Coordinates of C-alpha atoms in Angstrom, one line a residue:
M255 CA 140.7 147.4 82.2
E256 CA 142.7 146.5 85.3
G257 CA 141.5 143.6 87.4
R258 CA 138.9 144.5 90.0
D259 CA 137.7 142.5 92.9
F260 CA 134.7 142.8 95.3
D261 CA 136.6 145.1 97.7
Y262 CA 137.3 147.5 94.8
Y263 CA 133.5 148.1 94.3
E264 CA 132.8 148.0 98.0
A265 CA 135.2 151.0 98.5
R266 CA 133.6 153.1 95.8
A267 CA 129.9 152.1 96.0
R268 CA 128.9 154.8 98.5
D269 CA 130.0 157.7 96.3
V270 CA 129.6 156.4 92.8
K271 CA 127.1 157.9 90.4
L272 CA 125.1 155.2 88.6
D273 CA 124.9 157.0 85.3
D274 CA 128.6 157.2 85.2
I275 CA 129.3 153.5 85.6
T276 CA 126.8 152.0 83.1
S277 CA 126.7 151.9 79.3
S278 CA 124.2 153.7 77.2
C279 CA 121.3 151.4 77.9
E280 CA 118.8 153.5 79.8
G281 CA 117.4 150.7 82.0
N282 CA 120.7 149.6 83.4
A283 CA 121.1 152.5 85.8
T284 CA 117.5 152.0 87.1
I285 CA 118.2 148.3 87.8
L286 CA 121.5 149.1 89.6
Q287 CA 119.7 151.7 91.7
Q288 CA 116.9 149.2 92.6
L289 CA 119.6 146.6 93.6
R290 CA 121.6 149.3 95.6
D291 CA 118.4 150.6 97.4
Q292 CA 117.2 147.1 98.3
D293 CA 114.0 147.6 96.3
T294 CA 111.7 144.8 97.4
Y295 CA 109.9 144.8 94.0
L296 CA 113.0 143.7 92.1
K297 CA 112.8 140.0 92.6
I298 CA 113.5 138.8 89.0
L299 CA 116.5 140.0 86.9
T300 CA 117.4 138.9 83.4
I301 CA 120.7 139.7 81.7
S302 CA 120.2 139.7 78.0
D303 CA 121.0 141.2 74.6
D304 CA 117.4 142.1 74.2
A305 CA 117.0 145.7 75.3
D306 CA 113.7 145.1 77.0
D307 CA 112.7 147.5 79.8
D308 CA 113.1 144.8 82.4
N309 CA 116.4 143.4 81.1
F310 CA 120.0 144.4 82.0
V311 CA 121.9 144.7 78.7
V312 CA 125.7 144.4 79.0
G313 CA 127.5 147.0 77.0
E314 CA 130.9 148.7 77.1
G315 CA 132.6 149.7 80.3
D316 CA 132.3 148.0 83.7
D317 CA 128.6 147.0 83.5
L318 CA 129.2 143.4 84.6
G319 CA 131.5 144.3 87.5
W320 CA 129.1 146.7 89.1
L321 CA 126.1 144.5 88.4
G322 CA 127.8 141.5 90.1
Y323 CA 128.6 143.7 93.1
F324 CA 125.1 145.0 93.6
I325 CA 123.6 141.5 93.0
G326 CA 126.0 140.2 95.8
K327 CA 124.6 142.9 98.2
S328 CA 121.0 142.3 97.3
K329 CA 118.7 140.9 100.0
Y330 CA 115.6 140.5 97.9
L331 CA 116.6 139.3 94.4
Q332 CA 115.2 135.8 94.0
D333 CA 115.4 134.8 90.3
L334 CA 118.6 135.5 88.2
C335 CA 118.6 134.6 84.5
I336 CA 121.9 135.0 82.6
D337 CA 121.2 134.8 78.9
S338 CA 124.2 136.9 77.8
W339 CA 127.6 138.1 79.0
G340 CA 128.0 140.7 76.3
E341 CA 131.6 141.0 75.5
G342 CA 132.4 139.2 78.8
E343 CA 134.6 142.1 80.0
N344 CA 135.4 141.8 83.8
I345 CA 133.4 138.6 84.1
E346 CA 135.6 137.4 87.0
A347 CA 134.4 140.4 89.1
F348 CA 130.8 139.7 88.1
I349 CA 131.1 136.1 89.4
E350 CA 132.8 137.1 92.6
G351 CA 130.0 139.5 93.3
I352 CA 127.4 136.8 92.7
N353 CA 129.3 134.6 95.1
H354 CA 128.4 137.0 97.9
N355 CA 124.6 136.7 97.3
R356 CA 122.4 134.8 99.8
S357 CA 118.9 135.6 98.4
I358 CA 118.8 134.0 95.0
D359 CA 116.6 130.8 94.9
S360 CA 116.6 130.3 91.1
L361 CA 119.6 130.5 88.8
H362 CA 119.2 130.1 85.0
I363 CA 122.3 130.2 82.8
G364 CA 121.6 130.3 79.1
T365 CA 125.0 131.2 77.8
D366 CA 128.4 129.5 78.0
L367 CA 130.0 130.5 81.2
G368 CA 133.3 128.7 80.5
D369 CA 135.1 126.0 82.4
V370 CA 137.1 128.1 84.7
N371 CA 134.3 130.5 85.5
F372 CA 131.9 127.8 86.6
R373 CA 134.5 126.3 88.9
S374 CA 134.9 129.8 90.4
M375 CA 131.1 129.8 91.3
S376 CA 131.7 127.1 94.0
P377 CA 131.3 129.6 96.9
F378 CA 127.9 130.6 95.5
F379 CA 126.6 127.1 95.7
R380 CA 128.3 126.4 99.0
N381 CA 127.1 129.5 100.9
N382 CA 123.7 130.2 99.4
N383 CA 121.2 128.2 101.5
R384 CA 118.2 129.4 99.5
L385 CA 119.1 128.1 96.1
A386 CA 116.3 125.7 95.0
E387 CA 116.5 125.7 91.2
L388 CA 119.4 125.5 88.8
E389 CA 118.9 125.5 85.1
L390 CA 121.6 125.2 82.4
N391 CA 120.7 125.7 78.8
F392 CA 123.9 126.0 76.7
E393 CA 126.4 123.7 75.0
V394 CA 128.1 121.7 77.8
G395 CA 131.3 119.9 76.8
L396 CA 133.1 117.4 78.9
E397 CA 135.4 119.9 80.5
C398 CA 132.5 122.2 81.4
A399 CA 130.6 119.2 82.8
Q400 CA 133.6 118.4 85.0
S401 CA 133.5 122.1 86.2
I402 CA 129.8 121.8 86.9
A403 CA 130.4 118.6 88.8
H404 CA 133.2 120.2 90.8
A405 CA 131.1 123.2 91.8
L406 CA 128.2 121.0 92.8
G407 CA 130.2 118.3 94.5
E408 CA 132.3 120.7 96.5
S409 CA 129.3 122.7 97.8
S410 CA 126.6 120.0 98.5
C411 CA 123.9 122.8 98.5
Q412 CA 121.2 121.1 100.6
S413 CA 118.5 123.6 99.5
L414 CA 118.7 122.6 95.8
K415 CA 115.5 120.8 94.7
H416 CA 115.4 121.2 90.9
V417 CA 118.2 120.7 88.4
T418 CA 117.6 121.2 84.6
I419 CA 120.3 120.6 81.9
E420 CA 118.4 120.9 78.7
D421 CA 119.4 120.9 75.0
S422 CA 123.1 121.1 76.1
N423 CA 124.5 118.2 74.1
L424 CA 125.8 116.9 77.4
S425 CA 126.7 113.4 76.1
D426 CA 127.1 110.2 78.2
G427 CA 130.5 111.0 79.6
G428 CA 129.4 114.5 80.7
F429 CA 126.3 113.4 82.6
A430 CA 128.2 110.5 84.2
V431 CA 130.5 113.0 85.8
I432 CA 127.6 115.2 87.0
A433 CA 125.6 112.2 88.2
T434 CA 128.5 111.3 90.5
A435 CA 128.4 114.8 92.0
L436 CA 124.6 114.6 92.4
R437 CA 124.9 111.5 94.7
S438 CA 125.3 114.0 97.6
Y439 CA 121.9 115.6 96.6
P440 CA 119.2 113.1 97.8
Q441 CA 116.9 116.0 98.4
L442 CA 116.4 116.6 94.7
E443 CA 112.8 116.5 93.6
E444 CA 113.1 117.2 89.8
L445 CA 115.8 116.3 87.3
H446 CA 115.3 117.4 83.7
L447 CA 117.8 116.1 81.1
E448 CA 116.0 116.6 77.8
G449 CA 117.8 116.9 74.5
N450 CA 121.3 115.8 75.6
N451 CA 122.2 112.8 73.4
I452 CA 122.7 110.6 76.5
G453 CA 122.2 106.8 76.4
L454 CA 123.2 103.6 78.2
T455 CA 126.2 105.0 80.1
S456 CA 124.1 107.9 81.5
C457 CA 121.3 105.5 82.5
I458 CA 123.7 103.3 84.4
A459 CA 125.1 106.3 86.1
L460 CA 121.7 107.6 87.0
A461 CA 120.6 104.2 88.3
D462 CA 123.7 104.1 90.5
M463 CA 122.9 107.6 91.7
L464 CA 119.3 106.6 92.6
R465 CA 120.4 103.5 94.5
G466 CA 123.0 105.6 96.3
W467 CA 120.4 107.9 97.6
G468 CA 118.5 105.2 99.4
A469 CA 115.3 107.0 100.4
S470 CA 114.9 109.4 97.4
N471 CA 112.7 112.5 97.2
L472 CA 112.9 112.6 93.4
K473 CA 109.4 113.2 92.0
T474 CA 110.1 114.1 88.3
L475 CA 112.6 112.6 85.9
A476 CA 112.7 114.0 82.4
F477 CA 114.7 112.0 79.8
S478 CA 112.9 112.9 76.6
S479 CA 114.7 113.4 73.3
N480 CA 117.9 111.4 74.0
E481 CA 119.5 108.2 72.8
I482 CA 118.1 105.8 75.3
D483 CA 117.5 102.3 73.9
D484 CA 116.2 99.1 75.5
Q485 CA 119.3 98.4 77.4
G486 CA 119.3 102.0 78.8
L487 CA 115.7 101.7 79.9
Q488 CA 116.5 98.3 81.6
A489 CA 119.3 99.9 83.5
L490 CA 117.2 102.9 84.4
A491 CA 114.2 100.7 85.6
A492 CA 116.5 98.8 87.9
G493 CA 117.4 102.0 89.7
M494 CA 113.9 103.3 90.1
T495 CA 112.6 100.4 92.2
N496 CA 112.7 102.1 95.6
T497 CA 112.1 105.7 94.5
S498 CA 109.0 107.9 95.1
L499 CA 108.9 109.0 91.4
K500 CA 105.6 110.5 90.3
T501 CA 106.4 111.6 86.7
L502 CA 108.7 109.9 84.1
Y503 CA 109.3 111.5 80.6
L504 CA 110.8 109.1 78.0
S505 CA 109.4 110.5 74.8
N506 CA 111.4 110.5 71.6
N507 CA 113.9 107.9 72.5
L508 CA 115.0 104.6 70.8
I509 CA 112.9 102.3 73.0
T510 CA 111.0 99.4 71.5
G511 CA 108.3 97.0 72.8
A512 CA 111.0 94.6 74.1
G513 CA 112.5 97.4 76.2
L514 CA 109.1 98.3 77.8
R515 CA 109.0 94.8 79.3
S516 CA 111.7 95.9 81.7
L517 CA 109.2 98.2 83.4
S518 CA 107.1 95.3 84.6
D519 CA 108.8 94.6 87.9
Y520 CA 108.8 98.4 88.7
F521 CA 105.0 98.7 88.0
Q522 CA 104.3 95.6 90.0
S523 CA 106.3 96.6 93.0
E524 CA 104.5 97.9 96.1
S525 CA 106.8 100.9 96.2
C526 CA 105.7 102.1 92.7
C527 CA 103.9 105.5 93.0
L528 CA 104.4 106.7 89.4
K529 CA 101.4 108.7 88.2
T530 CA 102.5 109.9 84.7
L531 CA 104.5 108.2 82.0
N532 CA 105.2 110.0 78.7
L533 CA 106.0 107.8 75.6
Y534 CA 105.3 110.3 72.8
G535 CA 107.3 109.7 69.6
I536 CA 108.1 106.1 70.3
N537 CA 107.0 103.3 67.9
F538 CA 106.7 100.4 70.3
G539 CA 103.9 98.6 68.4
D540 CA 101.6 95.8 69.7
E541 CA 104.5 94.2 71.6
G542 CA 105.0 97.3 73.7
A543 CA 101.2 97.7 74.2
M544 CA 100.9 94.2 75.5
A545 CA 104.0 94.6 77.7
L546 CA 102.5 97.8 79.2
A547 CA 99.1 96.3 79.7
G548 CA 100.6 93.3 81.4
A549 CA 102.8 95.4 83.6
L550 CA 99.9 97.7 84.7
M551 CA 97.6 94.8 85.7
G552 CA 97.2 95.3 89.4
N553 CA 99.1 98.6 89.4
K554 CA 97.3 101.2 91.6
S555 CA 99.3 104.4 91.0
L556 CA 99.6 105.2 87.2
K557 CA 96.9 107.7 86.1
S558 CA 98.2 108.9 82.7
L559 CA 99.9 106.8 80.0
N560 CA 100.6 109.5 77.4
L561 CA 101.4 108.4 73.8
N562 CA 100.6 109.3 70.2
P563 CA 98.4 106.6 68.8
D564 CA 99.4 107.5 65.2
E565 CA 103.1 107.2 66.0
S566 CA 103.1 104.3 68.5
G567 CA 102.3 101.6 65.9
I568 CA 99.5 100.0 67.9
T569 CA 97.0 97.9 65.9
D570 CA 93.7 96.2 67.1
V571 CA 95.8 93.6 68.8
G572 CA 97.6 96.1 71.1
W573 CA 94.4 98.0 71.8
A574 CA 92.7 94.7 72.7
A575 CA 95.4 94.3 75.4
F576 CA 94.6 97.8 76.8
S577 CA 90.9 97.0 76.7
K578 CA 91.4 93.9 78.7
L579 CA 93.6 95.9 81.1
V580 CA 90.8 98.3 82.0
C581 CA 87.9 95.8 81.8
D582 CA 88.4 92.0 81.6
P583 CA 85.0 90.5 80.9
S584 CA 86.0 86.9 81.2
S585 CA 84.5 86.6 84.7
I586 CA 83.1 88.8 87.4
N587 CA 86.2 88.3 89.4
S588 CA 88.4 89.3 86.4
T589 CA 86.4 92.4 85.8
Y590 CA 86.6 93.3 89.5
H591 CA 90.4 92.9 89.4
S592 CA 90.8 95.0 86.2
N593 CA 92.7 98.4 86.4
H594 CA 90.2 101.0 87.7
N595 CA 92.9 103.6 88.4
I596 CA 94.4 104.6 85.0
E597 CA 92.5 107.6 83.4
T598 CA 94.4 108.3 80.2
I599 CA 95.8 106.1 77.5
G600 CA 96.8 108.2 74.5
E601 CA 96.9 111.9 74.0
K602 CA 95.1 114.6 75.9
G603 CA 91.4 114.2 75.0
M604 CA 92.2 110.6 73.8
Y605 CA 90.8 111.3 70.3
G606 CA 92.9 108.5 68.9
T607 CA 91.9 106.0 71.6
P608 CA 89.2 103.4 70.7
P609 CA 85.8 104.4 72.1
D610 CA 85.3 101.4 74.3
I611 CA 88.6 102.0 76.1
R612 CA 87.9 105.7 76.3
E613 CA 84.5 104.9 78.0
Y614 CA 86.2 102.7 80.6
L615 CA 88.9 105.3 81.3
Y616 CA 86.1 107.9 81.7
L617 CA 84.5 105.7 84.4
N618 CA 87.8 105.5 86.2
E619 CA 88.3 109.2 86.1
R620 CA 84.8 110.2 87.1
L621 CA 83.7 107.5 89.5
G622 CA 86.8 106.3 91.3
W623 CA 88.0 102.7 91.9
R624 CA 85.0 101.2 93.7
R625 CA 82.1 102.7 91.6
A626 CA 84.0 102.2 88.4
A627 CA 84.3 98.5 89.2
I628 CA 80.5 98.3 89.8
H629 CA 79.8 99.9 86.5
K630 CA 82.1 97.6 84.6
I631 CA 80.6 94.5 86.2
L632 CA 77.0 95.6 85.4
K633 CA 78.0 96.4 81.8
S634 CA 80.0 93.3 81.1
H635 CA 77.8 90.8 83.0
P636 CA 74.1 91.4 82.2
D637 CA 73.1 88.1 83.8
L638 CA 74.8 87.8 87.1
D639 CA 75.5 84.2 88.2
M640 CA 74.7 83.8 91.9
E641 CA 75.7 80.1 92.2
P642 CA 79.4 80.8 93.1
F643 CA 78.1 82.8 96.1
F644 CA 75.9 80.0 97.5
Q645 CA 78.8 78.7 99.6
W646 CA 78.2 81.7 102.0
K647 CA 74.5 80.8 102.1
L648 CA 72.1 83.4 103.4
K649 CA 74.9 85.5 104.8
L650 CA 75.7 86.9 101.4
L651 CA 72.1 87.9 100.6
P652 CA 72.3 91.3 102.4
V653 CA 75.6 91.9 100.7
V654 CA 74.1 91.4 97.3
A655 CA 71.2 93.7 98.2
N656 CA 73.6 96.4 99.4
W657 CA 75.7 96.0 96.3
F658 CA 72.8 96.8 94.1
R659 CA 71.9 99.7 96.3
S660 CA 75.4 101.1 95.8
A661 CA 75.0 100.6 92.0
R662 CA 72.0 103.0 92.0
S663 CA 74.4 105.8 92.8
C664 CA 76.6 104.8 89.8
L665 CA 74.3 105.6 86.9
F666 CA 75.8 106.9 83.7
P667 CA 75.2 110.7 83.6
D668 CA 74.8 110.7 79.8
R669 CA 72.0 108.1 79.6
P670 CA 68.3 108.3 80.7
R671 CA 68.3 107.7 84.4
S672 CA 64.8 106.2 84.5
T673 CA 65.8 103.5 82.0
Q674 CA 68.9 102.7 83.9
R675 CA 67.0 102.4 87.2
Q676 CA 64.5 100.1 85.7
S677 CA 67.2 97.9 84.2
L678 CA 69.1 97.8 87.5
Q679 CA 65.9 96.9 89.4
N680 CA 65.2 94.0 87.0
R681 CA 68.7 92.7 87.4
E682 CA 68.5 93.0 91.2
L683 CA 65.2 91.0 91.2
S684 CA 66.8 88.4 88.9
A685 CA 69.7 88.0 91.3
L686 CA 67.5 87.7 94.3
Y687 CA 65.3 85.2 92.5
K688 CA 68.3 83.0 91.8
F689 CA 69.1 83.1 95.5
I690 CA 65.6 82.1 96.4
R691 CA 65.5 79.4 93.7
G692 CA 68.7 78.0 95.1
M693 CA 67.5 77.9 98.7
P694 CA 65.5 74.6 98.7
S695 CA 68.5 72.5 97.9
L696 CA 70.6 74.6 100.3
T697 CA 67.8 74.1 103.0
V698 CA 67.7 70.3 102.6
I699 CA 71.5 70.1 102.7
S700 CA 71.6 72.4 105.7
Y701 CA 68.9 70.4 107.5
W702 CA 70.8 67.1 107.4
Q703 CA 74.0 68.8 108.1
Q704 CA 72.4 70.3 111.2
F705 CA 70.9 66.9 112.1
V706 CA 74.3 65.2 112.0
M707 CA 75.8 67.9 114.1
N708 CA 73.0 67.6 116.7
A709 CA 73.3 63.8 116.8
Q710 CA 77.1 64.1 117.3
A711 CA 76.6 66.6 120.0
E712 CA 74.0 64.4 121.9
R713 CA 76.3 61.4 121.6
R714 CA 79.2 63.4 123.1
R715 CA 76.8 64.5 125.9
I716 CA 75.8 60.9 126.7
D717 CA 79.4 59.7 126.7
D718 CA 80.4 62.5 129.0
E719 CA 77.4 61.6 131.4
R720 CA 78.5 57.9 131.3
R721 CA 82.0 58.8 132.3
R722 CA 80.7 61.0 135.1
L723 CA 78.5 58.3 136.5
E724 CA 81.3 55.7 136.4
D725 CA 83.5 58.2 138.3
E726 CA 80.8 58.6 140.9
R727 CA 80.3 54.8 141.3
R728 CA 84.1 54.4 141.9
R729 CA 84.0 57.2 144.5
L730 CA 81.1 55.7 146.4
Y731 CA 82.9 52.3 146.4
Y732 CA 86.0 53.8 148.0
D733 CA 83.9 55.7 150.6
E734 CA 82.1 52.5 151.5
E735 CA 85.4 50.6 152.0
A736 CA 86.7 53.4 154.1
A737 CA 83.6 53.3 156.4
W738 CA 83.9 49.5 156.9
E739 CA 87.5 49.9 157.8
R740 CA 86.6 52.3 160.6
L741 CA 84.0 49.8 161.8
G742 CA 86.6 47.1 162.1
G743 CA 86.2 45.5 158.8
R744 CA 83.4 44.2 156.7
P745 CA 81.4 41.5 158.8
R746 CA 80.7 38.0 157.8
R747 CA 77.4 37.3 156.2
E748 CA 76.2 35.4 159.4
G749 CA 77.0 38.2 161.7
S750 CA 75.5 40.9 159.7
S751 CA 72.0 40.1 160.9
N752 CA 73.1 40.1 164.6
L753 CA 74.6 43.5 164.1
V754 CA 71.4 44.7 162.7
S755 CA 69.4 43.0 165.4
G756 CA 71.6 44.3 168.1
T757 CA 71.1 47.8 166.8
K758 CA 67.4 47.4 166.9
R759 CA 67.5 46.1 170.4
R760 CA 69.6 49.0 171.6
R761 CA 67.1 51.4 170.2
H762 CA 64.3 49.8 172.3
V763 CA 66.2 49.9 175.6

């Protein structure tokens, strides 16, 4: 068949009979007609070898060329899934047609497109401002990876949010090339790379990519079923520090307990907002359990730590570390600062998780941070010690009463409420009694403290008054001297009586 381009189909599209340009598959003509007529109901199209009623099956003739042309003209097609090329006849015309499309927002390619053909799709990625999801699920060698990187790097499709390259045997070198191209895609929200035999080199490339993004929008990073070891995880963790990642899949990798320690700084950072971490199929043992428990102490974001207890190698030692994480009974303060946010440690349903840990996680899930903390304090400290709070004196007594009032709303739903209320009331009375019992000594101390303060205040008042009187005495002295100066000077003692007598005589005249 001679080479045909988009203009060839454009010139013949108006007069062509659809039954004449398709192979024997009955549904092909219907699909072409829907595309040609801009049928708003045709939003999803799958090209496959499976002759399902909804699939386009490539046969003999120019099926691909005409299909590509009508896809390019479609205004309503949203999801295109290419699982087969058939014999691949006239595939260049098919790709040229797709390059004209502006409506597709999800593209799935499940068959080898070929190096040259993927490069030729650059106009599609460059001109389609609706494409949000790209999924590749076929064997991707190094040359094909370079073609994918070229197409993505040249286009910088700013609408692209989700990229999936799954079970493609991508290898370290292949992903490193693609990661370089993805540096111009900081808007990505999901990156799925499961089953690609990638390891340290890819983790370093991904970390560089994340750092290059600065403010990242990435929410999901899926790295399951690869060759990531402890060094790879360390490199990856270094790049995640300033991300807004919510979900991280690391299942079925070569990570050990030592490698999990590299997540500590990430979990302890204020920017950490990870909610789900998957570690299925990893035997990290007690060392890994203790590393995770230590890293999550104080973390306020993670909700689900998903792992298989039977495969993780955790013994009583590791579970004890997790138990201390969710409820440290060593003191009231330690219990209060335990992790009241995490809701799952283990598999869904947590059937392999020890019952005590499961109970604490249940409290976190059902009650929330504040009420879960109250529950754990009441459970771990039957006899509340009030003496540490005496330093606040009577100011804390209303706080204690309010705390017990809040505890009444945190009763266990699966236990008799009347029994719980009675127990809570007894403990409240015991706490108040300890306050009252501690008051006499506090009162005596407070009395003498107040006495000293009053005496010091009175002494300061007397000193101030003494200074004021001394200032007043000096002022009167200066006024007296000024008055005598106006009278001609202070008189001698002998003349003072004459002055007085003369004054009296003048008054009688």
